[in-house]
Short mmCIF file of C-alpha atoms and ligand atoms in Angstrom, two decimals:
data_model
loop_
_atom_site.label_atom_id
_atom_site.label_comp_id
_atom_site.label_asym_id
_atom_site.label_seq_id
_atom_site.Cartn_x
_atom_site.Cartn_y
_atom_site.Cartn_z
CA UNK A 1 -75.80 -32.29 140.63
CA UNK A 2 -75.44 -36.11 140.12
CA UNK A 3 -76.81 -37.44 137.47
CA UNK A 4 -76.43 -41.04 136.27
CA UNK A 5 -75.67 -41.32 132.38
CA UNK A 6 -77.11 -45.08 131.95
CA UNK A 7 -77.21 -48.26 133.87
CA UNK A 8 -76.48 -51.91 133.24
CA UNK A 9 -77.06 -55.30 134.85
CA UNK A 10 -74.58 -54.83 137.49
CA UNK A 11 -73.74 -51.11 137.05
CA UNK A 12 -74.44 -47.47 137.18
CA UNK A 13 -72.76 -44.80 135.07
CA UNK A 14 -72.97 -41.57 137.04
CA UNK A 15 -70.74 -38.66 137.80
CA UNK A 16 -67.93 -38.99 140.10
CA UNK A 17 -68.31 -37.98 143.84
CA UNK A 18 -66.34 -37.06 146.37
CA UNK A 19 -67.08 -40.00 148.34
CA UNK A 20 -65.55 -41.89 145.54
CA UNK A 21 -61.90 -40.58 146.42
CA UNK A 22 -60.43 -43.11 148.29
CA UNK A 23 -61.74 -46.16 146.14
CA UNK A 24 -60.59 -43.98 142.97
CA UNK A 25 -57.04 -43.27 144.40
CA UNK A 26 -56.32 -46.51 145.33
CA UNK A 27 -56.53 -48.04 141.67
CA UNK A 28 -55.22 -44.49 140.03
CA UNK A 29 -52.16 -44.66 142.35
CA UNK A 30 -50.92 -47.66 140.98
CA UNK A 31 -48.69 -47.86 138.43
CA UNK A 32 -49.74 -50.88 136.90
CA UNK A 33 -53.54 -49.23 136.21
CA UNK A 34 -51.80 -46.32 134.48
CA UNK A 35 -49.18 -47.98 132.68
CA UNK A 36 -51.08 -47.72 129.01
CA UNK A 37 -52.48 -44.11 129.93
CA UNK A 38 -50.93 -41.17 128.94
CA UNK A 39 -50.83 -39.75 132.40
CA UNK A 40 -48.78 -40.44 135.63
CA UNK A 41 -49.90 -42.33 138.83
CA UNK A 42 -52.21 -39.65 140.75
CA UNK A 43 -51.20 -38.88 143.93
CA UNK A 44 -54.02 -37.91 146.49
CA UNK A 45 -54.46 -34.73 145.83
CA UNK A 46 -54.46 -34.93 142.67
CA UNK A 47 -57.29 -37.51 142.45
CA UNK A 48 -59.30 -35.00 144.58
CA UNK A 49 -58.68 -32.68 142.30
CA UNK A 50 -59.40 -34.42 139.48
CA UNK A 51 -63.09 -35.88 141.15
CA UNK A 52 -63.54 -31.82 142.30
CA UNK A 53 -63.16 -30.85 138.42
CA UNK A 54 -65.51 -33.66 136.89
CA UNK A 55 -68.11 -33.91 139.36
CA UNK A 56 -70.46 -31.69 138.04
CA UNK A 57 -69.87 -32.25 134.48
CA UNK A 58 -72.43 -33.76 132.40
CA UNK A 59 -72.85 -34.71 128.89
CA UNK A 60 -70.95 -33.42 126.46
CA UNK A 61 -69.22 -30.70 125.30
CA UNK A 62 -67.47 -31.35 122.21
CA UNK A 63 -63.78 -31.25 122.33
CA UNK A 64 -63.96 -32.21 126.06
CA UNK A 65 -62.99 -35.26 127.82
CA UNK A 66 -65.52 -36.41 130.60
CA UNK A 67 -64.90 -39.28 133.26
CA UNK A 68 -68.12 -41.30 135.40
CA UNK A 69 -67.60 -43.13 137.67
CA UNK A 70 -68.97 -47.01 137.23
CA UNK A 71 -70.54 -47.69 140.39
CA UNK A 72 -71.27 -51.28 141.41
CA UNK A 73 -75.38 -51.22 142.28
CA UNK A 74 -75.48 -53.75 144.45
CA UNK A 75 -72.46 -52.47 146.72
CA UNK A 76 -72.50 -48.72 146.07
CA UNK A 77 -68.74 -49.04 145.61
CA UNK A 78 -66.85 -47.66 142.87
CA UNK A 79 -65.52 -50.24 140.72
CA UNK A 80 -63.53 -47.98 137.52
CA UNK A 81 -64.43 -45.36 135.53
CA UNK A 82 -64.91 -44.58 132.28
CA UNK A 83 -64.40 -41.79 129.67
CA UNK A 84 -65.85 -39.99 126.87
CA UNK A 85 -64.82 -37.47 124.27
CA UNK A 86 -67.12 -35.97 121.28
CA UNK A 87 -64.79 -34.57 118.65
CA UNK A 88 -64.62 -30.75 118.08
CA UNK A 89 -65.07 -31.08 114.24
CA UNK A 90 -68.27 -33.54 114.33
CA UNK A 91 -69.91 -34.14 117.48
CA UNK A 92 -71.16 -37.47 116.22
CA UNK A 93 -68.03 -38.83 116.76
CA UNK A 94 -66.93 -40.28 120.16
CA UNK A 95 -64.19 -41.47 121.90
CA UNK A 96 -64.24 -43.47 125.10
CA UNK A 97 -61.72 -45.16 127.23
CA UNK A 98 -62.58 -47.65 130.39
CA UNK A 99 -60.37 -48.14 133.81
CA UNK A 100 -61.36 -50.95 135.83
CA UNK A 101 -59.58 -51.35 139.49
CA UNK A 102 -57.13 -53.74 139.97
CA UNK A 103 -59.43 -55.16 142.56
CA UNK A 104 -62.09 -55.92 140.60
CA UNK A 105 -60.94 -56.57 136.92
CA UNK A 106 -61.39 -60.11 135.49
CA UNK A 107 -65.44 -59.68 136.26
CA UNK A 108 -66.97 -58.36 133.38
CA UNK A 109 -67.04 -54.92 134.10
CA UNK A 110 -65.05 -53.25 131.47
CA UNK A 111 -67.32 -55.57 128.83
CA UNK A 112 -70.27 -54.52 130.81
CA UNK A 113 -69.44 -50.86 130.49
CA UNK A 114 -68.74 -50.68 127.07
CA UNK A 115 -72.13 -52.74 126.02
CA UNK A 116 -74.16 -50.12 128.03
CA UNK A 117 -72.15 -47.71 126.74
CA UNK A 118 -72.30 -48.35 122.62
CA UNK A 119 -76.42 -49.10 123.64
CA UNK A 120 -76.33 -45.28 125.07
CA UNK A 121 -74.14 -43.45 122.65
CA UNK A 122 -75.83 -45.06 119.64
CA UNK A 123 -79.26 -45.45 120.58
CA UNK A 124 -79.62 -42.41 122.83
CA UNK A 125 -77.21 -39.82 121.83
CA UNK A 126 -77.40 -40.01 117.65
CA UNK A 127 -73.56 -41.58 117.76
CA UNK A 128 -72.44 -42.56 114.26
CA UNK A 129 -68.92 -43.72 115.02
CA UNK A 130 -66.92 -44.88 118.34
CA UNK A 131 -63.02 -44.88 118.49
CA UNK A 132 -61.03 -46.63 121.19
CA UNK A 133 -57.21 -45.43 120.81
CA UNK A 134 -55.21 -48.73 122.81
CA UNK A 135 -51.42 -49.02 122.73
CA UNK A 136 -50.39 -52.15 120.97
CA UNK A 137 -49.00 -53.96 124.38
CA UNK A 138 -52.29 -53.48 126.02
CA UNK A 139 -53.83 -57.22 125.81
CA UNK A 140 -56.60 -56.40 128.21
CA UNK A 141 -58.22 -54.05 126.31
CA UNK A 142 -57.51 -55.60 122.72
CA UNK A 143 -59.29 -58.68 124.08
CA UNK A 144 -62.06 -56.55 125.31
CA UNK A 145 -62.89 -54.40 122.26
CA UNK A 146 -62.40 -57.59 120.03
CA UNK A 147 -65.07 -59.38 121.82
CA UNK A 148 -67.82 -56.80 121.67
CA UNK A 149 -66.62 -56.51 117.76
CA UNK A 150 -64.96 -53.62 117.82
CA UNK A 151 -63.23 -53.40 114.39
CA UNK A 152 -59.08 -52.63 114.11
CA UNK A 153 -58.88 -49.60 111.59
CA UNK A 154 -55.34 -48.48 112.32
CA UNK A 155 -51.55 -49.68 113.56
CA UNK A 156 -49.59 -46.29 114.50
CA UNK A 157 -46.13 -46.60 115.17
CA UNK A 158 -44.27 -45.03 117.30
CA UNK A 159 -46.94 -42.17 117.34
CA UNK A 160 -46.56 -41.07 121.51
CA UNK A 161 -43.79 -40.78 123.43
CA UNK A 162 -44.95 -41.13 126.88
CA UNK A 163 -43.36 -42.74 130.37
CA UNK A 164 -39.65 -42.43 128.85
CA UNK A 165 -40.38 -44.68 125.54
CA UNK A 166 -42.11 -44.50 122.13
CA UNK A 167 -45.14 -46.30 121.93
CA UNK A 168 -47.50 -47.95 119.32
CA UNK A 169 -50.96 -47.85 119.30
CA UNK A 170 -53.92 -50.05 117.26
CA UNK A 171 -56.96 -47.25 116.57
CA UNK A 172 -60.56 -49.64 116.86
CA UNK A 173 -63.68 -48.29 115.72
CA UNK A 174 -67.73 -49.17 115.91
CA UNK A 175 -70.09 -47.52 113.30
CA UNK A 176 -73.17 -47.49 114.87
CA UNK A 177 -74.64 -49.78 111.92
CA UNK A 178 -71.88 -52.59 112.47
CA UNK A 179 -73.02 -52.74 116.09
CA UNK A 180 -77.04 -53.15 115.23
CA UNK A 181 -75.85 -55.87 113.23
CA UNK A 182 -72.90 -57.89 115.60
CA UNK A 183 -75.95 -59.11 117.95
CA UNK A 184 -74.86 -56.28 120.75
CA UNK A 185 -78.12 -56.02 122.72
CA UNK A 186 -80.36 -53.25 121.60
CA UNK A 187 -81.90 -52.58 125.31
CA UNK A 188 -79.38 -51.46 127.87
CA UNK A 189 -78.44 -55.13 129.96
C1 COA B 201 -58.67 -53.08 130.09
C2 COA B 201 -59.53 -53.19 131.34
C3 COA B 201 -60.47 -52.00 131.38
C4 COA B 201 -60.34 -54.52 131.29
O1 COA B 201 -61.18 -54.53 132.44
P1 COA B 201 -61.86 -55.87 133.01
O2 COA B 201 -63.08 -55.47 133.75
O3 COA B 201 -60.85 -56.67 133.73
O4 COA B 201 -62.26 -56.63 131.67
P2 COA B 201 -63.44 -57.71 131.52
O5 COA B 201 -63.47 -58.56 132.76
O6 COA B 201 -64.69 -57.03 131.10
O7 COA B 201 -62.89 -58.60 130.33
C5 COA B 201 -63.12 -58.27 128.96
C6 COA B 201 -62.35 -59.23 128.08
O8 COA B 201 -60.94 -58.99 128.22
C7 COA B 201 -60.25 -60.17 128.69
N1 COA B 201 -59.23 -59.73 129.62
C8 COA B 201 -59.39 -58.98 130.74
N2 COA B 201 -58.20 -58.78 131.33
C9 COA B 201 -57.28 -59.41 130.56
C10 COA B 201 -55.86 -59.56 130.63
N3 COA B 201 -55.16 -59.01 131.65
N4 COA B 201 -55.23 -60.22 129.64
C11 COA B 201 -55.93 -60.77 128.61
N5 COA B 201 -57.28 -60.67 128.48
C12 COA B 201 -57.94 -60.01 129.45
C13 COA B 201 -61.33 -61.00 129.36
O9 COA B 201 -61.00 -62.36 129.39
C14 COA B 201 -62.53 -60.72 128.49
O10 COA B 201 -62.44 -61.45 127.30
P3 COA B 201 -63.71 -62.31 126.73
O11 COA B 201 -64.86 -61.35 126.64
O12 COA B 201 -63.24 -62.78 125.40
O13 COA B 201 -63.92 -63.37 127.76
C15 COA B 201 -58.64 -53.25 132.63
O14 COA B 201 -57.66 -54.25 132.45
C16 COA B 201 -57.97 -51.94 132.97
O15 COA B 201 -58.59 -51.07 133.59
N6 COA B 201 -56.69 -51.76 132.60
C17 COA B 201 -55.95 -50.57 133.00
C18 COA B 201 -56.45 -49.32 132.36
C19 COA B 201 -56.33 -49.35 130.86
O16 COA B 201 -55.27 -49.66 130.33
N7 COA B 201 -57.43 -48.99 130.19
C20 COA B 201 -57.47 -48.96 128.75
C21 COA B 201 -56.94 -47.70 128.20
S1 COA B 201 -58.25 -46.55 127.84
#
């Protein structure tokens, strides 16, 4: 079972396949790529693992957290992949989270994937609210979620202790009736 979640100009959102393993170990091995994750570098087997366990997952069960793959359309190739969470208590409430390869960052794709994916979780799924968790450091993503309006709710500090340090992290959020009005397109791109 592969099913594709939604696409975009350049992109498809779709489960993760095994065919995707060496593309997806390659950027999940590097330590650079995981350095604002709570998780360690994945080592082959693990990222085999990891594709073997989500393949076949589809949208949603509350309370767990599902990857895609984002699959480049015009090259087939795996480009990142992307994350999404519906909390336990109200399943109108998401979480996401976006990885990009090193190889291909700098190109759009995170914005890309985000855009298609506030058009599908609002529009499609009955979303009220998104929430992106980043740690304070990570100017990548602050400059991504800024520019598609997300809006900073929170500063935590010191709230995770993760790769020998304490970390802060800024919480973002998107009500679904701040994004029909920041000019986000309504159709998927
Ligand atoms: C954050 C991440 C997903 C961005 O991916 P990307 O495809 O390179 O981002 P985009 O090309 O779509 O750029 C989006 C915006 O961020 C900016 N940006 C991208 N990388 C940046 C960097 N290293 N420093 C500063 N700004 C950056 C872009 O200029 C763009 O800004 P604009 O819209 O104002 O022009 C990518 O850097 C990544 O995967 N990082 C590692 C994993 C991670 O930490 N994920 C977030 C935790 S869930």
């Amino acid at each position: 079972m592969n099913k594709v979640l939604f696409q975009t100009r350049r992109l498809k959102i779709r489960n993760l396949l095994e065919s995707d393993l060496e593309a997806f170990y390659q950027y999940r091995s590097n330590p650079e790529i995981t350095r604002f994750q709570g998780f360690e570098t994945f080592t082959r087997e693990q990222a085999s693992h990891f594709i073997a366990e989500q393949k076949n997952k589809f949208f949603i069960k509350p309370g767990e957290w599902v990857q895609y793959g984002i699959e480049n359309i015009h090259t087939g190739q795996l480009v990142g992949d992307c994350a999404i969470y519906l909390q336990p208590a109200d399943s109108r409430i998401a979480e996401t989270g976006i990885t990009i390869s090193h190889i291909y960052q700098r190109q759009g794709f995170a914005k890309e994937t985000m855009q298609g994916m506030l058009g599908f979780l609002f529009r499609e799924k009955g979303i009220h609210r998104i929430i992106e968790t980043v740690d304070t450091q990570n100017n990548a993503s602050i400059r991504m979620l800024k520019s598609l309006s997300f809006r900073q709710e929170a500063h935590f500090l010191e709230n995770v202790f993760f790769k020998g340090r304490w970390s802060s992290e800024y919480q973002f959020a998107m009500l679904k009736r701040e994004w029909e009005n920041t000019g986000n397109p309504s159709r998927p791109e």
